[in-house]
Amino acid sequence: EIVLTQSPEFQSVTAKEKVTITCRASQSIDGSLHWYQQKPDQSPKLLIKYGSQSFSGVPSRFSGSGAGTDFTLTINSLEAEDAATYYCHQSTSLPHTFGQGTKLEIK
Amino acid sequence: EVQLVASGGGLVQPGGSLRLSCVASGFSFSTYAINWVRQAPGKGLEWLSFINRGSDTIYYGDSAKGRFTISRDNAKNTVYLQMNSLRVDDTAVYYCARELGLGISYLDYWGQGTLVTVSS
């Protein structure tokens, strides 16, 4: 099973800041790494697929990068509505696994 | 509009059974795979199961193997998750999520989730 480790687990930031969340895999992933946003009492929403491809309708301030075992989600110019928990997800091999989540608080 | 509506959750005693349903609309259901993912209270996401469009490829995570059975009825645009021998640690919100097809892709739309509580 591929273990995904996200860092940080919690971050408190101010609006308009730039945020970087990392996801490290226990073994190399072929690019099948995806990012989701989950707001309280809502279901997860896809932000980034295959490491760097933005999903339809996602604001351009969200971007993804990375390869191999290290991947990054970047949020430029944070907005108040970005307060949420963010998860990475690998679909390279079964079982699919998720990172433990990064909770983003807007000061 | 793509919609997935999960239902069937509720309170059940340890050792009991429940059948969850996920009804899809707004897209060609028979051309997509569906996954089930759960989230225990205050915890992260755990992948449970996958079924492809023709029901001939099915996968389970360790938590679901031997106790849960996934199935689908394309005529009813519905995927089911039959859960038997439920344990207290199965308490979670259960989400269904759409996938492109082969079990190696992203989950692009998720249902709203249905809460399963296992308690005596």
PDB file of C-alpha atoms in Angstrom:
ATOM      1  CA  GLU A   1       0.000   0.000   0.000  1.00  0.00           C
ATOM      2  CA  ILE A   2       1.286   3.448  -0.928  1.00  0.00           C
ATOM      3  CA  VAL A   3       1.312   5.761   2.070  1.00  0.00           C
ATOM      4  CA  LEU A   4       0.795   9.470   1.424  1.00  0.00           C
ATOM      5  CA  THR A   5       2.108  11.931   3.994  1.00  0.00           C
ATOM      6  CA  GLN A   6       0.947  15.522   3.837  1.00  0.00           C
ATOM      7  CA  SER A   7       2.591  18.512   5.453  1.00  0.00           C
ATOM      8  CA  PRO A   8       1.722  20.598   7.236  1.00  0.00           C
ATOM      9  CA  GLU A   9      -1.307  19.033   8.922  1.00  0.00           C
ATOM     10  CA  PHE A  10      -2.573  22.463   9.964  1.00  0.00           C
ATOM     11  CA  GLN A  11      -1.805  25.946   8.767  1.00  0.00           C
ATOM     12  CA  SER A  12      -3.224  29.311   9.813  1.00  0.00           C
ATOM     13  CA  VAL A  13      -2.767  31.953   7.143  1.00  0.00           C
ATOM     14  CA  THR A  14      -4.040  35.388   6.203  1.00  0.00           C
ATOM     15  CA  ALA A  15      -5.953  36.258   3.073  1.00  0.00           C
ATOM     16  CA  LYS A  16      -3.863  37.022  -0.031  1.00  0.00           C
ATOM     17  CA  GLU A  17      -0.989  34.877   1.244  1.00  0.00           C
ATOM     18  CA  LYS A  18       0.480  32.087  -0.864  1.00  0.00           C
ATOM     19  CA  VAL A  19       0.108  28.583   0.576  1.00  0.00           C
ATOM     20  CA  THR A  20       2.017  25.430  -0.286  1.00  0.00           C
ATOM     21  CA  ILE A  21       0.925  21.964   0.796  1.00  0.00           C
ATOM     22  CA  THR A  22       3.128  18.976   0.119  1.00  0.00           C
ATOM     23  CA  CYS A  23       2.276  15.315  -0.349  1.00  0.00           C
ATOM     24  CA  ARG A  24       5.028  12.716  -0.161  1.00  0.00           C
ATOM     25  CA  ALA A  25       4.457   9.151  -1.319  1.00  0.00           C
ATOM     26  CA  SER A  26       6.142   6.102   0.191  1.00  0.00           C
ATOM     27  CA  GLN A  27       7.040   4.966  -3.324  1.00  0.00           C
ATOM     28  CA  SER A  28       7.135   6.505  -6.769  1.00  0.00           C
ATOM     29  CA  ILE A  29       3.772   7.389  -8.313  1.00  0.00           C
ATOM     30  CA  ASP A  30       3.384   7.576 -12.084  1.00  0.00           C
ATOM     31  CA  GLY A  31       1.672  10.953 -11.892  1.00  0.00           C
ATOM     32  CA  SER A  32      -1.689   9.618 -10.736  1.00  0.00           C
ATOM     33  CA  LEU A  33      -1.816  12.044  -7.835  1.00  0.00           C
ATOM     34  CA  HIS A  34      -4.911  14.172  -7.307  1.00  0.00           C
ATOM     35  CA  TRP A  35      -5.953  16.932  -4.905  1.00  0.00           C
ATOM     36  CA  TYR A  36      -9.334  17.562  -3.274  1.00  0.00           C
ATOM     37  CA  GLN A  37     -10.838  20.301  -1.156  1.00  0.00           C
ATOM     38  CA  GLN A  38     -13.329  19.505   1.588  1.00  0.00           C
ATOM     39  CA  LYS A  39     -15.213  22.205   3.458  1.00  0.00           C
ATOM     40  CA  PRO A  40     -16.967  21.416   6.761  1.00  0.00           C
ATOM     41  CA  ASP A  41     -20.046  19.218   6.320  1.00  0.00           C
ATOM     42  CA  GLN A  42     -19.498  18.966   2.575  1.00  0.00           C
ATOM     43  CA  SER A  43     -18.218  16.218   0.324  1.00  0.00           C
ATOM     44  CA  PRO A  44     -14.738  16.481  -1.210  1.00  0.00           C
ATOM     45  CA  LYS A  45     -14.340  18.385  -4.476  1.00  0.00           C
ATOM     46  CA  LEU A  46     -11.695  17.653  -7.083  1.00  0.00           C
ATOM     47  CA  LEU A  47      -9.217  20.484  -7.619  1.00  0.00           C
ATOM     48  CA  ILE A  48      -6.225  19.017  -9.464  1.00  0.00           C
ATOM     49  CA  LYS A  49      -5.889  15.745 -11.387  1.00  0.00           C
ATOM     50  CA  TYR A  50      -2.718  13.951 -12.472  1.00  0.00           C
ATOM     51  CA  GLY A  51      -0.468  16.188 -10.446  1.00  0.00           C
ATOM     52  CA  SER A  52      -0.903  19.428 -12.343  1.00  0.00           C
ATOM     53  CA  GLN A  53      -4.098  19.447 -14.425  1.00  0.00           C
ATOM     54  CA  SER A  54      -6.780  21.777 -13.105  1.00  0.00           C
ATOM     55  CA  PHE A  55     -10.274  20.363 -12.964  1.00  0.00           C
ATOM     56  CA  SER A  56     -13.059  22.198 -14.738  1.00  0.00           C
ATOM     57  CA  GLY A  57     -14.280  25.308 -12.936  1.00  0.00           C
ATOM     58  CA  VAL A  58     -11.483  25.421 -10.368  1.00  0.00           C
ATOM     59  CA  PRO A  59     -10.125  28.948  -9.790  1.00  0.00           C
ATOM     60  CA  SER A  60      -6.751  29.606 -11.377  1.00  0.00           C
ATOM     61  CA  ARG A  61      -5.145  30.408  -7.998  1.00  0.00           C
ATOM     62  CA  PHE A  62      -5.009  26.624  -7.392  1.00  0.00           C
ATOM     63  CA  SER A  63      -2.137  24.782  -9.051  1.00  0.00           C
ATOM     64  CA  GLY A  64      -0.322  21.504  -8.656  1.00  0.00           C
ATOM     65  CA  SER A  65       3.136  20.218  -9.439  1.00  0.00           C
ATOM     66  CA  GLY A  66       5.473  17.380  -8.709  1.00  0.00           C
ATOM     67  CA  ALA A  67       6.648  13.980  -9.847  1.00  0.00           C
ATOM     68  CA  GLY A  68       7.932  10.722  -8.448  1.00  0.00           C
ATOM     69  CA  THR A  69       7.288  10.829  -4.722  1.00  0.00           C
ATOM     70  CA  ASP A  70       6.920  14.560  -4.068  1.00  0.00           C
ATOM     71  CA  PHE A  71       3.926  16.630  -5.042  1.00  0.00           C
ATOM     72  CA  THR A  72       2.753  20.128  -4.182  1.00  0.00           C
ATOM     73  CA  LEU A  73      -0.541  21.990  -4.117  1.00  0.00           C
ATOM     74  CA  THR A  74      -0.144  25.759  -4.288  1.00  0.00           C
ATOM     75  CA  ILE A  75      -2.822  28.316  -3.585  1.00  0.00           C
ATOM     76  CA  ASN A  76      -1.904  31.797  -4.740  1.00  0.00           C
ATOM     77  CA  SER A  77      -3.509  34.827  -3.155  1.00  0.00           C
ATOM     78  CA  LEU A  78      -5.604  32.932  -0.635  1.00  0.00           C
ATOM     79  CA  GLU A  79      -9.255  33.899  -0.249  1.00  0.00           C
ATOM     80  CA  ALA A  80     -11.503  33.476   2.787  1.00  0.00           C
ATOM     81  CA  GLU A  81     -13.530  30.807   0.952  1.00  0.00           C
ATOM     82  CA  ASP A  82     -10.410  28.607   0.714  1.00  0.00           C
ATOM     83  CA  ALA A  83     -10.713  27.669   4.399  1.00  0.00           C
ATOM     84  CA  ALA A  84     -10.996  23.886   4.154  1.00  0.00           C
ATOM     85  CA  THR A  85      -9.163  20.609   4.513  1.00  0.00           C
ATOM     86  CA  TYR A  86      -7.120  19.502   1.524  1.00  0.00           C
ATOM     87  CA  TYR A  87      -6.359  15.881   0.653  1.00  0.00           C
ATOM     88  CA  CYS A  88      -4.034  14.250  -1.832  1.00  0.00           C
ATOM     89  CA  HIS A  89      -5.027  10.920  -3.385  1.00  0.00           C
ATOM     90  CA  GLN A  90      -3.076   8.349  -5.375  1.00  0.00           C
ATOM     91  CA  SER A  91      -4.712   6.055  -7.923  1.00  0.00           C
ATOM     92  CA  THR A  92      -1.516   4.471  -9.250  1.00  0.00           C
ATOM     93  CA  SER A  93      -2.082   1.212  -7.429  1.00  0.00           C
ATOM     94  CA  LEU A  94      -4.670  -0.505  -5.310  1.00  0.00           C
ATOM     95  CA  PRO A  95      -5.742   0.205  -2.718  1.00  0.00           C
ATOM     96  CA  HIS A  96      -6.282   3.845  -3.523  1.00  0.00           C
ATOM     97  CA  THR A  97      -4.973   5.892  -0.622  1.00  0.00           C
ATOM     98  CA  PHE A  98      -5.369   9.422   0.659  1.00  0.00           C
ATOM     99  CA  GLY A  99      -3.120  11.697   2.632  1.00  0.00           C
ATOM    100  CA  GLN A 100      -4.187  12.482   6.175  1.00  0.00           C
ATOM    101  CA  GLY A 101      -5.319  15.960   5.200  1.00  0.00           C
ATOM    102  CA  THR A 102      -4.132  19.532   5.673  1.00  0.00           C
ATOM    103  CA  LYS A 103      -6.498  21.885   7.458  1.00  0.00           C
ATOM    104  CA  LEU A 104      -6.224  25.471   6.310  1.00  0.00           C
ATOM    105  CA  GLU A 105      -7.501  28.208   8.612  1.00  0.00           C
ATOM    106  CA  ILE A 106      -7.874  31.784   7.431  1.00  0.00           C
ATOM    107  CA  LYS A 107      -6.985  34.297  10.137  1.00  0.00           C
TER     108      LYS A 107
ATOM    109  CA  GLU B   1     -25.649  18.676 -13.822  1.00  0.00           C
ATOM    110  CA  VAL B   2     -23.836  15.619 -12.498  1.00  0.00           C
ATOM    111  CA  GLN B   3     -25.457  14.379  -9.303  1.00  0.00           C
ATOM    112  CA  LEU B   4     -24.794  11.440  -7.035  1.00  0.00           C
ATOM    113  CA  VAL B   5     -27.198  10.923  -4.159  1.00  0.00           C
ATOM    114  CA  ALA B   6     -26.218   8.442  -1.465  1.00  0.00           C
ATOM    115  CA  SER B   7     -28.786   7.008   0.916  1.00  0.00           C
ATOM    116  CA  GLY B   8     -29.465   4.060   3.180  1.00  0.00           C
ATOM    117  CA  GLY B   9     -27.392   5.033   6.184  1.00  0.00           C
ATOM    118  CA  GLY B  10     -28.658   4.936   9.710  1.00  0.00           C
ATOM    119  CA  LEU B  11     -28.182   3.461  13.143  1.00  0.00           C
ATOM    120  CA  VAL B  12     -27.415  -0.254  13.277  1.00  0.00           C
ATOM    121  CA  GLN B  13     -26.215  -2.571  16.015  1.00  0.00           C
ATOM    122  CA  PRO B  14     -22.822  -4.259  15.867  1.00  0.00           C
ATOM    123  CA  GLY B  15     -23.061  -7.375  13.732  1.00  0.00           C
ATOM    124  CA  GLY B  16     -25.939  -5.936  11.725  1.00  0.00           C
ATOM    125  CA  SER B  17     -26.283  -5.134   8.032  1.00  0.00           C
ATOM    126  CA  LEU B  18     -27.117  -2.154   5.870  1.00  0.00           C
ATOM    127  CA  ARG B  19     -27.414  -1.575   2.147  1.00  0.00           C
ATOM    128  CA  LEU B  20     -26.329   1.794   0.844  1.00  0.00           C
ATOM    129  CA  SER B  21     -27.520   3.147  -2.498  1.00  0.00           C
ATOM    130  CA  CYS B  22     -26.016   5.744  -4.792  1.00  0.00           C
ATOM    131  CA  VAL B  23     -28.352   7.106  -7.450  1.00  0.00           C
ATOM    132  CA  ALA B  24     -26.767   8.971 -10.336  1.00  0.00           C
ATOM    133  CA  SER B  25     -28.190  11.557 -12.712  1.00  0.00           C
ATOM    134  CA  GLY B  26     -27.015  14.156 -15.194  1.00  0.00           C
ATOM    135  CA  PHE B  27     -24.588  11.903 -17.076  1.00  0.00           C
ATOM    136  CA  SER B  28     -24.417   8.615 -18.919  1.00  0.00           C
ATOM    137  CA  PHE B  29     -24.213   6.358 -15.872  1.00  0.00           C
ATOM    138  CA  SER B  30     -23.385   3.140 -17.696  1.00  0.00           C
ATOM    139  CA  THR B  31     -20.148   4.613 -19.073  1.00  0.00           C
ATOM    140  CA  TYR B  32     -18.586   5.447 -15.697  1.00  0.00           C
ATOM    141  CA  ALA B  33     -17.172   3.514 -12.786  1.00  0.00           C
ATOM    142  CA  ILE B  34     -18.162   4.248  -9.198  1.00  0.00           C
ATOM    143  CA  ASN B  35     -16.154   4.109  -5.996  1.00  0.00           C
ATOM    144  CA  TRP B  36     -17.198   4.126  -2.348  1.00  0.00           C
ATOM    145  CA  VAL B  37     -15.090   6.145   0.102  1.00  0.00           C
ATOM    146  CA  ARG B  38     -15.792   6.661   3.784  1.00  0.00           C
ATOM    147  CA  GLN B  39     -14.833   9.174   6.437  1.00  0.00           C
ATOM    148  CA  ALA B  40     -15.011   8.401  10.142  1.00  0.00           C
ATOM    149  CA  PRO B  41     -16.020  11.332  12.376  1.00  0.00           C
ATOM    150  CA  GLY B  42     -13.207  13.887  12.477  1.00  0.00           C
ATOM    151  CA  LYS B  43     -10.935  11.649  10.402  1.00  0.00           C
ATOM    152  CA  GLY B  44      -9.595  11.448   6.866  1.00  0.00           C
ATOM    153  CA  LEU B  45     -10.794   9.670   3.743  1.00  0.00           C
ATOM    154  CA  GLU B  46     -10.609   5.896   3.302  1.00  0.00           C
ATOM    155  CA  TRP B  47     -11.184   4.201  -0.059  1.00  0.00           C
ATOM    156  CA  LEU B  48     -13.428   1.134   0.163  1.00  0.00           C
ATOM    157  CA  SER B  49     -14.473  -0.252  -3.177  1.00  0.00           C
ATOM    158  CA  PHE B  50     -14.627   0.161  -6.972  1.00  0.00           C
ATOM    159  CA  ILE B  51     -16.969  -1.204  -9.628  1.00  0.00           C
ATOM    160  CA  ASN B  52     -16.486  -0.628 -13.326  1.00  0.00           C
ATOM    161  CA  ARG B  53     -19.255   0.193 -15.762  1.00  0.00           C
ATOM    162  CA  GLY B  54     -19.982  -3.406 -16.691  1.00  0.00           C
ATOM    163  CA  SER B  55     -19.631  -4.852 -13.172  1.00  0.00           C
ATOM    164  CA  ASP B  56     -16.918  -7.237 -14.384  1.00  0.00           C
ATOM    165  CA  THR B  57     -14.119  -5.510 -12.485  1.00  0.00           C
ATOM    166  CA  ILE B  58     -14.533  -5.020  -8.753  1.00  0.00           C
ATOM    167  CA  TYR B  59     -11.970  -4.077  -6.133  1.00  0.00           C
ATOM    168  CA  TYR B  60     -12.101  -3.811  -2.355  1.00  0.00           C
ATOM    169  CA  GLY B  61      -9.921  -2.227   0.268  1.00  0.00           C
ATOM    170  CA  ASP B  62      -8.892  -4.271   3.284  1.00  0.00           C
ATOM    171  CA  SER B  63     -11.636  -2.777   5.474  1.00  0.00           C
ATOM    172  CA  ALA B  64     -14.313  -3.951   3.028  1.00  0.00           C
ATOM    173  CA  LYS B  65     -12.993  -7.350   1.964  1.00  0.00           C
ATOM    174  CA  GLY B  66     -15.176 -10.230   3.037  1.00  0.00           C
ATOM    175  CA  ARG B  67     -17.863  -8.042   4.624  1.00  0.00           C
ATOM    176  CA  PHE B  68     -18.945  -5.528   1.967  1.00  0.00           C
ATOM    177  CA  THR B  69     -20.262  -6.223  -1.533  1.00  0.00           C
ATOM    178  CA  ILE B  70     -20.510  -3.619  -4.274  1.00  0.00           C
ATOM    179  CA  SER B  71     -22.943  -3.988  -7.164  1.00  0.00           C
ATOM    180  CA  ARG B  72     -24.731  -1.841  -9.713  1.00  0.00           C
ATOM    181  CA  ASP B  73     -27.920  -1.728 -11.754  1.00  0.00           C
ATOM    182  CA  ASN B  74     -27.354   0.363 -14.867  1.00  0.00           C
ATOM    183  CA  ALA B  75     -31.075   0.318 -15.681  1.00  0.00           C
ATOM    184  CA  LYS B  76     -31.713   2.138 -12.394  1.00  0.00           C
ATOM    185  CA  ASN B  77     -28.581   4.334 -12.495  1.00  0.00           C
ATOM    186  CA  THR B  78     -27.720   2.960  -9.081  1.00  0.00           C
ATOM    187  CA  VAL B  79     -24.734   1.490  -7.286  1.00  0.00           C
ATOM    188  CA  TYR B  80     -25.151  -0.429  -4.040  1.00  0.00           C
ATOM    189  CA  LEU B  81     -22.895  -1.237  -1.127  1.00  0.00           C
ATOM    190  CA  GLN B  82     -24.109  -4.155   0.933  1.00  0.00           C
ATOM    191  CA  MET B  83     -22.449  -4.037   4.337  1.00  0.00           C
ATOM    192  CA  ASN B  84     -22.577  -7.056   6.648  1.00  0.00           C
ATOM    193  CA  SER B  85     -21.076  -7.865  10.047  1.00  0.00           C
ATOM    194  CA  LEU B  86     -20.845  -4.195  10.854  1.00  0.00           C
ATOM    195  CA  ARG B  87     -18.495  -3.066  13.602  1.00  0.00           C
ATOM    196  CA  VAL B  88     -18.346   0.063  15.734  1.00  0.00           C
ATOM    197  CA  ASP B  89     -15.352   1.250  13.735  1.00  0.00           C
ATOM    198  CA  ASP B  90     -17.438   1.206  10.544  1.00  0.00           C
ATOM    199  CA  THR B  91     -19.157   4.333  11.842  1.00  0.00           C
ATOM    200  CA  ALA B  92     -18.562   6.954   9.162  1.00  0.00           C
ATOM    201  CA  VAL B  93     -20.029   9.054   6.385  1.00  0.00           C
ATOM    202  CA  TYR B  94     -20.053   6.957   3.237  1.00  0.00           C
ATOM    203  CA  TYR B  95     -19.544   8.727  -0.082  1.00  0.00           C
ATOM    204  CA  CYS B  96     -19.982   7.424  -3.603  1.00  0.00           C
ATOM    205  CA  ALA B  97     -17.769   9.026  -6.216  1.00  0.00           C
ATOM    206  CA  ARG B  98     -17.574   8.840  -9.995  1.00  0.00           C
ATOM    207  CA  GLU B  99     -14.460   7.703 -11.815  1.00  0.00           C
ATOM    208  CA  LEU B 100     -13.530   7.609 -15.454  1.00  0.00           C
ATOM    209  CA  GLY B 101     -13.303   3.871 -15.632  1.00  0.00           C
ATOM    210  CA  LEU B 102     -10.364   1.629 -14.869  1.00  0.00           C
ATOM    211  CA  GLY B 103      -9.797   2.025 -11.150  1.00  0.00           C
ATOM    212  CA  ILE B 104      -6.691   4.106 -11.691  1.00  0.00           C
ATOM    213  CA  SER B 105      -8.157   7.553 -12.095  1.00  0.00           C
ATOM    214  CA  TYR B 106      -9.376  10.567 -10.157  1.00  0.00           C
ATOM    215  CA  LEU B 107     -12.776  10.902  -8.509  1.00  0.00           C
ATOM    216  CA  ASP B 108     -14.380  13.832 -10.254  1.00  0.00           C
ATOM    217  CA  TYR B 109     -17.807  14.050  -8.614  1.00  0.00           C
ATOM    218  CA  TRP B 110     -18.850  12.931  -5.158  1.00  0.00           C
ATOM    219  CA  GLY B 111     -22.228  12.382  -3.581  1.00  0.00           C
ATOM    220  CA  GLN B 112     -23.244  14.200  -0.424  1.00  0.00           C
ATOM    221  CA  GLY B 113     -22.631  11.163   1.759  1.00  0.00           C
ATOM    222  CA  THR B 114     -24.797   9.060   4.033  1.00  0.00           C
ATOM    223  CA  LEU B 115     -24.024   8.564   7.717  1.00  0.00           C
ATOM    224  CA  VAL B 116     -23.725   5.059   9.107  1.00  0.00           C
ATOM    225  CA  THR B 117     -23.636   4.726  12.885  1.00  0.00           C
ATOM    226  CA  VAL B 118     -22.830   1.349  14.387  1.00  0.00           C
ATOM    227  CA  SER B 119     -23.659   1.284  18.064  1.00  0.00           C
ATOM    228  CA  SER B 120     -25.463  -0.806  20.630  1.00  0.00           C
TER     229      SER B 120
END
